[in-house]
Short mmCIF file of C-alpha atoms and ligand atoms in Angstrom, two decimals:
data_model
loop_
_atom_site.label_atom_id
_atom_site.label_comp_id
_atom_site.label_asym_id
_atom_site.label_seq_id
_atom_site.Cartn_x
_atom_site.Cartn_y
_atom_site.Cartn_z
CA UNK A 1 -25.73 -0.92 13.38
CA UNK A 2 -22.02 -1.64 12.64
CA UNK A 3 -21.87 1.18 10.45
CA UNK A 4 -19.07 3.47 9.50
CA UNK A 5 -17.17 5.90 7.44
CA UNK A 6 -13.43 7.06 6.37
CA UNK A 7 -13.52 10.39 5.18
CA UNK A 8 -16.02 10.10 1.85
CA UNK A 9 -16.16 6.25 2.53
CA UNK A 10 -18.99 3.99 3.70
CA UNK A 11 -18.31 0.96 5.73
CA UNK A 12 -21.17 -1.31 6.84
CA UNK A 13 -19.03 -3.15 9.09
CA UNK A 14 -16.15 -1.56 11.81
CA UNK A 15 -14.27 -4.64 11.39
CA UNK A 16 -11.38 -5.52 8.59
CA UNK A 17 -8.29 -7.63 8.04
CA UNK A 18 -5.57 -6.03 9.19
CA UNK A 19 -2.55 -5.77 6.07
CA UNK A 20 -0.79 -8.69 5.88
CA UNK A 21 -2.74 -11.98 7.29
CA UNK A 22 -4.29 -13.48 4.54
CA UNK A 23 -4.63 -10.90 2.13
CA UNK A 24 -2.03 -11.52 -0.35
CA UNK A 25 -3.70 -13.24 -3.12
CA UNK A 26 -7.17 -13.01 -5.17
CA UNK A 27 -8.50 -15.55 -4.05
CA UNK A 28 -8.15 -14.48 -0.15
CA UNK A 29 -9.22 -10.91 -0.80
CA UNK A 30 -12.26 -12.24 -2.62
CA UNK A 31 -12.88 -14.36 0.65
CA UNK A 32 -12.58 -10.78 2.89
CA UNK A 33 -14.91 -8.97 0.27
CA UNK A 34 -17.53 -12.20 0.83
CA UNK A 35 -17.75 -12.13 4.47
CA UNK A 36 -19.52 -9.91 6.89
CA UNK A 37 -16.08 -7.75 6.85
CA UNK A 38 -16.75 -4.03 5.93
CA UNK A 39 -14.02 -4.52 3.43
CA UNK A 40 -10.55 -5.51 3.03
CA UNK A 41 -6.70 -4.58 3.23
CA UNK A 42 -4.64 -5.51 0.35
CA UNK A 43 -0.81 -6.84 1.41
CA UNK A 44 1.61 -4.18 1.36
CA UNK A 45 2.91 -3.93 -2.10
CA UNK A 46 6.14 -2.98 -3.45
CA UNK A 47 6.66 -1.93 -7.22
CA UNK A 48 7.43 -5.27 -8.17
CA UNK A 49 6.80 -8.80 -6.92
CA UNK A 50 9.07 -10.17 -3.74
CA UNK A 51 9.66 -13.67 -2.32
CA UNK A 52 10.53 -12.38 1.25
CA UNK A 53 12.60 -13.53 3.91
CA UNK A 54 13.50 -17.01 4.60
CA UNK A 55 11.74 -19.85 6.76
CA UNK A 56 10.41 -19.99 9.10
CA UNK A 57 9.41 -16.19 9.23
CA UNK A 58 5.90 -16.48 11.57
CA UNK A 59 5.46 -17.83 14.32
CA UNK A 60 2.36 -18.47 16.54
CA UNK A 61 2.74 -18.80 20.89
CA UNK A 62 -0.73 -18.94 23.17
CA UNK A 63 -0.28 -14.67 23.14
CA UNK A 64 -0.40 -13.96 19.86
CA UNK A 65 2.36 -14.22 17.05
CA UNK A 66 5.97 -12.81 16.11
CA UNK A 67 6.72 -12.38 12.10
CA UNK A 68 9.34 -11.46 9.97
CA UNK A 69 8.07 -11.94 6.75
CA UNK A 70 10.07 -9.66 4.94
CA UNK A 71 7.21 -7.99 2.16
CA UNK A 72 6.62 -11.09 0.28
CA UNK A 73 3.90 -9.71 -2.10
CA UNK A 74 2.52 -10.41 -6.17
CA UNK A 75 3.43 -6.27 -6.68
CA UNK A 76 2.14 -3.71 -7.03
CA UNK A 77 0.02 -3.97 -10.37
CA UNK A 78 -1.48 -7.36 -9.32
CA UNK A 79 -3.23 -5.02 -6.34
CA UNK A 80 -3.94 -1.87 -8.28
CA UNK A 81 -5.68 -4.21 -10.51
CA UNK A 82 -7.59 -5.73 -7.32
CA UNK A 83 -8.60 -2.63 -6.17
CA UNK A 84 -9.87 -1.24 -9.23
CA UNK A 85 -12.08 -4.34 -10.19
CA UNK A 86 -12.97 -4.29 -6.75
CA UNK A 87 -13.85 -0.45 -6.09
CA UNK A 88 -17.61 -0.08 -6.39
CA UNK A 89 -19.11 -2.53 -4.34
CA UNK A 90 -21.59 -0.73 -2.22
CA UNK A 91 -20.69 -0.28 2.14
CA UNK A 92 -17.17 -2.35 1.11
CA UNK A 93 -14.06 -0.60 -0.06
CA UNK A 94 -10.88 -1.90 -0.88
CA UNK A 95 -7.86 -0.48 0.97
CA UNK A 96 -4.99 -0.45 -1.37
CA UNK A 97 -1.59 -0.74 1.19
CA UNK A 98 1.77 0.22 -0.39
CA UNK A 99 4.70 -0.17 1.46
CA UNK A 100 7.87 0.98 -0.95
CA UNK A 101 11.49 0.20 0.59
CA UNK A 102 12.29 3.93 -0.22
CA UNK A 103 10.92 7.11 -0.85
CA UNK A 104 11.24 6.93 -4.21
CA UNK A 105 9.74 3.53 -4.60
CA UNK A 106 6.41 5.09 -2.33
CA UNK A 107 6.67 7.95 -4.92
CA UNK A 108 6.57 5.98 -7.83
CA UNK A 109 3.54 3.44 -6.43
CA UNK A 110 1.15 6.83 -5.17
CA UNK A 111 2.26 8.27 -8.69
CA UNK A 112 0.46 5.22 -10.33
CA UNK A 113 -2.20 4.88 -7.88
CA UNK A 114 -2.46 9.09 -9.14
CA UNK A 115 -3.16 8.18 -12.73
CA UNK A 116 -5.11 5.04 -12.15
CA UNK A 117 -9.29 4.83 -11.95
CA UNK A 118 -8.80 3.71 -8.49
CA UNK A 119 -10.45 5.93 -6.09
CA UNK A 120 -10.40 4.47 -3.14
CA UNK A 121 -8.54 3.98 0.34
CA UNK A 122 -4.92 4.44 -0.26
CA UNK A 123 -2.66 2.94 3.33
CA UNK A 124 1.08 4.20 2.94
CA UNK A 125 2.59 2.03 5.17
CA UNK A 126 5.35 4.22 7.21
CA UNK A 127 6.26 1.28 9.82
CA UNK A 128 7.16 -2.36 8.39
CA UNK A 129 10.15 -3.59 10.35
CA UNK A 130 11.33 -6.56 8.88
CA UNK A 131 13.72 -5.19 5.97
CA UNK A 132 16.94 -6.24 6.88
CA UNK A 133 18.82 -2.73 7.12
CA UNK A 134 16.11 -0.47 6.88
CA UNK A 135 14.39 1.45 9.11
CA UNK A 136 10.52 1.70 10.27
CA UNK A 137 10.55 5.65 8.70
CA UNK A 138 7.95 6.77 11.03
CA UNK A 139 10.42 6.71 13.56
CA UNK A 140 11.70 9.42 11.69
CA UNK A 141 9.49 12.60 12.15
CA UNK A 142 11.31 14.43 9.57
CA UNK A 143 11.63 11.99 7.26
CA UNK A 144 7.58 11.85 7.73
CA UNK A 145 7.36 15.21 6.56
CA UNK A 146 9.53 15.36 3.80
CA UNK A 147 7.80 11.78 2.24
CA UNK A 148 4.44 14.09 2.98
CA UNK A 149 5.74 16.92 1.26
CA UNK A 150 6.43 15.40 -1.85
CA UNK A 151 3.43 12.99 -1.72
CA UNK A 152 1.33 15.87 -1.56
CA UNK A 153 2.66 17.70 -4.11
CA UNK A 154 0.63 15.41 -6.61
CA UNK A 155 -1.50 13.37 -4.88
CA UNK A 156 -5.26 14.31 -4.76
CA UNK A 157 -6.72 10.82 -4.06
CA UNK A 158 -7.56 9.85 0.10
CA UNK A 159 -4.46 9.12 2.00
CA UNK A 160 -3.99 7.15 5.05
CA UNK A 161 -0.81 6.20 6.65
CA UNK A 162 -0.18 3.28 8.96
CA UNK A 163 1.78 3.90 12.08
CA UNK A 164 4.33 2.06 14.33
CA UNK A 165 3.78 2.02 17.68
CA UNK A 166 4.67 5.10 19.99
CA UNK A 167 5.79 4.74 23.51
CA UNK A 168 6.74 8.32 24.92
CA UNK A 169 4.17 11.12 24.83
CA UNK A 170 7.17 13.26 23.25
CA UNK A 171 6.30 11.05 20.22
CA UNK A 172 2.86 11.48 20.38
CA UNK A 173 3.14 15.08 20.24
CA UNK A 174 5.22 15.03 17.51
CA UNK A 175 3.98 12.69 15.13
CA UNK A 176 0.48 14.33 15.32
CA UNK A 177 2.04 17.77 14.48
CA UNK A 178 3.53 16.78 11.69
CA UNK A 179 0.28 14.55 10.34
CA UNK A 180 -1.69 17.09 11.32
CA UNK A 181 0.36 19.55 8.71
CA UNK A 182 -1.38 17.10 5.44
CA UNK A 183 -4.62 16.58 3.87
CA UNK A 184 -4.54 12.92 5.33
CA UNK A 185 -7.58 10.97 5.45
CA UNK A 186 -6.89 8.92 8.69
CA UNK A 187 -3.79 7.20 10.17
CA UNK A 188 -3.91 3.41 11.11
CA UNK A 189 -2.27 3.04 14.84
CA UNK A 190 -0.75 0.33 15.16
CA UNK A 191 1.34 -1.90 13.15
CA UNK A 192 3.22 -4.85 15.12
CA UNK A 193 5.22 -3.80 17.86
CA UNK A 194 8.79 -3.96 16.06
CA UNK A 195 11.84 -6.29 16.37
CA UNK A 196 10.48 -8.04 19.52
CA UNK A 197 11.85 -11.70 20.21
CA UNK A 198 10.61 -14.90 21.00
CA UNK A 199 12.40 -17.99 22.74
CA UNK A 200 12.10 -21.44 22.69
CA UNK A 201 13.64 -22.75 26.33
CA UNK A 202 13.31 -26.36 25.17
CA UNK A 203 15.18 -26.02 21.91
CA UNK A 204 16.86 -23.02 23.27
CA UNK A 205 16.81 -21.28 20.24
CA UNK A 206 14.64 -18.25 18.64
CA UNK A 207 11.44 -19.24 16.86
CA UNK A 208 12.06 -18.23 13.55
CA UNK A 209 15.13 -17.60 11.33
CA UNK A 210 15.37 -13.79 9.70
CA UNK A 211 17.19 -11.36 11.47
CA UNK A 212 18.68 -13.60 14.11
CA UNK A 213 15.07 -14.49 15.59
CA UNK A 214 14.04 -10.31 15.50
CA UNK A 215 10.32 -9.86 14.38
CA UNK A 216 7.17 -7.58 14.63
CA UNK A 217 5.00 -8.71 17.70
CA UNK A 218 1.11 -9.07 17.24
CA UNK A 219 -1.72 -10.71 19.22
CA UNK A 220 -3.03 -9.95 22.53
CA UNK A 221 0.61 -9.05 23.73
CA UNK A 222 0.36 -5.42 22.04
CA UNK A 223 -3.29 -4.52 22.90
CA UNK A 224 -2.82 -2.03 25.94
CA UNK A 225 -0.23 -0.29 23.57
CA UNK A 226 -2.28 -0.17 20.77
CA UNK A 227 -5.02 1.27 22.87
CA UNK A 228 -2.86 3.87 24.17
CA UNK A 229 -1.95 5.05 20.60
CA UNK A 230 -5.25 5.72 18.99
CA UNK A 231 -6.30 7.32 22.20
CA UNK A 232 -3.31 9.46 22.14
CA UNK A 233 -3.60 10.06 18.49
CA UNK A 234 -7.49 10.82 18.99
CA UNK A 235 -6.44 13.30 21.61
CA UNK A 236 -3.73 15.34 19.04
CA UNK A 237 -4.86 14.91 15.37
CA UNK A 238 -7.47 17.02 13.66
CA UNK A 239 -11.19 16.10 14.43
CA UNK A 240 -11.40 15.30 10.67
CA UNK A 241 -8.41 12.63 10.60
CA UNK A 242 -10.16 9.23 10.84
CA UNK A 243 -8.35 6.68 13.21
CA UNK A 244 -8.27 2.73 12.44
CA UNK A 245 -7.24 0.60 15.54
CA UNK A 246 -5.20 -2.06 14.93
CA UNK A 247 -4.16 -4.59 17.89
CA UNK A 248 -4.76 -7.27 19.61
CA UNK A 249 -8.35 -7.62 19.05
CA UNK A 250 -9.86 -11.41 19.38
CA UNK A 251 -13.30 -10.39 20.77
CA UNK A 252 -16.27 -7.65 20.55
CA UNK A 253 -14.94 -6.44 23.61
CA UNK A 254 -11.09 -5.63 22.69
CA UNK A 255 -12.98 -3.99 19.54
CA UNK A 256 -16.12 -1.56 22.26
CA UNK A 257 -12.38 -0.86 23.90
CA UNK A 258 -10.58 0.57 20.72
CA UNK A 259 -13.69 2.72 19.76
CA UNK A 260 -14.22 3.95 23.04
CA UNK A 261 -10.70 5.23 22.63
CA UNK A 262 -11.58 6.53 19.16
CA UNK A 263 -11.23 4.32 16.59
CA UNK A 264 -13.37 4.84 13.71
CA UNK A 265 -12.92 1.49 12.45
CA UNK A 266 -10.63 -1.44 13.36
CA UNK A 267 -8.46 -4.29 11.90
CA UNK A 268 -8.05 -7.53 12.87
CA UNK A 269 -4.29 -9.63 12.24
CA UNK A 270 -3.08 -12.04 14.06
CA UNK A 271 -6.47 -13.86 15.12
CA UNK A 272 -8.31 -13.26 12.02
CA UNK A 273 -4.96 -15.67 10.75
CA UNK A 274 -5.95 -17.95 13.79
CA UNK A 275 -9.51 -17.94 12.81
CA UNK A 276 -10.33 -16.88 9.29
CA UNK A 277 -13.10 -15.00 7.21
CA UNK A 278 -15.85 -16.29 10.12
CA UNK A 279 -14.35 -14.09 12.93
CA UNK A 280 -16.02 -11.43 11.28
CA UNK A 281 -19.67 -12.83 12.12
CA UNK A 282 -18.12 -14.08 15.94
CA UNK A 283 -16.91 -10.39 16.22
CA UNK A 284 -19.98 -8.82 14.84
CA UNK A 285 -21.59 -10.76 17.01
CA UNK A 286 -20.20 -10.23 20.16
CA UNK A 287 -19.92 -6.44 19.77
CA UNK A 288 -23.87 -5.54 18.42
CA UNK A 289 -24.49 -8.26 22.15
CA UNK A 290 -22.44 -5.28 24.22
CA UNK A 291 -24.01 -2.35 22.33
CA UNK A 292 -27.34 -3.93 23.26
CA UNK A 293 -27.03 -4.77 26.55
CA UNK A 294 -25.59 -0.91 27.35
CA UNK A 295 -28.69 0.51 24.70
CA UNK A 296 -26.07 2.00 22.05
CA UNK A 297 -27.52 1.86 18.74
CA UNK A 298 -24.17 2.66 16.56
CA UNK A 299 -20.93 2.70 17.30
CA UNK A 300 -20.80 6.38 17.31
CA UNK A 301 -22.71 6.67 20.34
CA UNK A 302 -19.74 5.26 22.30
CA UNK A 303 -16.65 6.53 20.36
CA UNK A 304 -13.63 8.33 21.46
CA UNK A 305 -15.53 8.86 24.93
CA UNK A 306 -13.09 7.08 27.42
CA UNK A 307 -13.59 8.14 30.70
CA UNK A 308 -10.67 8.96 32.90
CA UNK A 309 -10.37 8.84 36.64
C1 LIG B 1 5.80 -6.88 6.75
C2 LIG B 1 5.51 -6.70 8.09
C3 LIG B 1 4.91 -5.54 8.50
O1 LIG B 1 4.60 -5.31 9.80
C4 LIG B 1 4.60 -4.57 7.57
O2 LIG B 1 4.01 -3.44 7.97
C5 LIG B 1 4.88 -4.75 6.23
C6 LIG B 1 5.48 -5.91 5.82
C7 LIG B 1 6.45 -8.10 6.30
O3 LIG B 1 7.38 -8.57 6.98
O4 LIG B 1 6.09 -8.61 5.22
#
């Protein structure tokens, strides 16, 4: 079986969208909630509704995919009211994703989420790089602790937090001791690989227009790193702090690879934007043929035991 769980949460698939690639509206999240997904990933909100950054902001290559979308989202209550329609739909859980562009703005959205009847999946999303001027805060250890702090303070619903990715182990160590300080839920490693840039040689120009052609990086060019950061992660965070891998997955096999480094569950972006709702029943597929053929019967059988040399 394809089974899983998030803290108090039942999943009856490992695989969902990943925040952002077609999850924006309705009508797409009703698609996610219809397929063989375990459940969906709303956009990243913010308290109220944004356009984004100009055209073209996305950009596809044979590798994978460079964005700079800049948050364009319906806001917050459009999602809240998403999720809490959406909330009790047996082995499929809405993930509500907010992504303020301050502290006070994150505040103000977990405040709501606080007082709402939604009791699901919150994602605070710590590592969106495509404000112009503002930094991806989990870069910022400290400032991770003090946004913690406060959230804490008031916040009794399940909290995850979606991560950038880490490159130095110093980081790793240091992230994980300040997660592992809060009643979080699970952490989501990784979001695109930030500010990365794409050329055209023939036109001799970058490939899209925010930010002078800067954008988050996702596809099959980040795997390896996103690998490295839920195993790292795995290896540092309290045993009860869930992991969702997030990167570069296209097959069953990049998905056996991010449990065996201990993802819990996974999310799909950039090819589930290439593909659509059906790569959930390719995926499933492919992964329950691998599980077979090496006699694992869930997925738990297999996760977080990479073998080193
Ligand atoms: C956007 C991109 C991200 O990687 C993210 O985490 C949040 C928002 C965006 O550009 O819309």
């Amino acid at each position: 079986s394809l089974k899983a769980n998030i803290g108090d949460y039942q999943f009856d698939n490992v695989l969902l969208n990943a925040a952002g690639i077609r999850c924006a509206t309705t009508d797409e999240l009703d698609k996610i909630l219809d397929s063989q997904a375990g459940g969906c990933v709303t956009k990243s909100a913010t308290p109220e509704p944004r356009k984004g950054n100009e055209s073209p902001r996305m950009k596809a290559t044979a590798l994978g995919c460079i964005n700079s979308m800049g948050l364009p989202n319906h806001g917050f209550d459009y999602y809240l009211k998403f999720a809490e329609a959406n909330q009790n739909k047996a082995g499929k859980q809405v993930i509500l994703s907010i992504a303020g562009l301050s502290v006070d703005q994150n505040l103000e959205m977990l405040k709501k989420i606080q007082a709402s009847s939604f009791d699901g999946l919150t994602e605070l999303n710590l590592s969106c790089p495509n404000i112009k001027g503002e930094s991806q805060i989990a870069y910022d250890f400290e400032a991770v602790r003090e946004i913690l702090t406060d959230t804490f303070k008031f916040f009794k619903k399940q909290l995850g937090i979606k991560l950038p990715p880490y490159f130095d182990m110093h980081q790793f160590d240091r992230i994980a001791e300040v997660l592992n300080g809060f009643p979080i839920t699970y952490v989501n490693a990784i979001n695109s690989v930030g500010n990365g840039l794409i050329v055209n040689p023939e036109t001799e120009s970058a490939v899209i227009k925010p930010k002078g052609g800067f954008g988050g990086i996702g596809g099959q060019y980040i795997k390896p790193t996103a690998l490295a950061n839920v195993r790292a992660l795995r290896l540092r965070l309290r045993p009860d702090i869930s992991i969702i891998g997030t990167g570069g997955i296209r097959s069953g096999q990049d998905v056996f690879e991010h449990i065996l480094c201990g993802a819990n569950l996974v999310q799909i972006g950039t090819q589930f934007g290439f593909e659509g709702t059906k790569i959930f029943d390719r995926i499933s597929r492919e992964l329950k043929e691998i599980m077979d053929k090496k006699g694992y019967q869930s997925v738990a059988d297999f996760r977080g035991k990479l073998k080193t040399l």
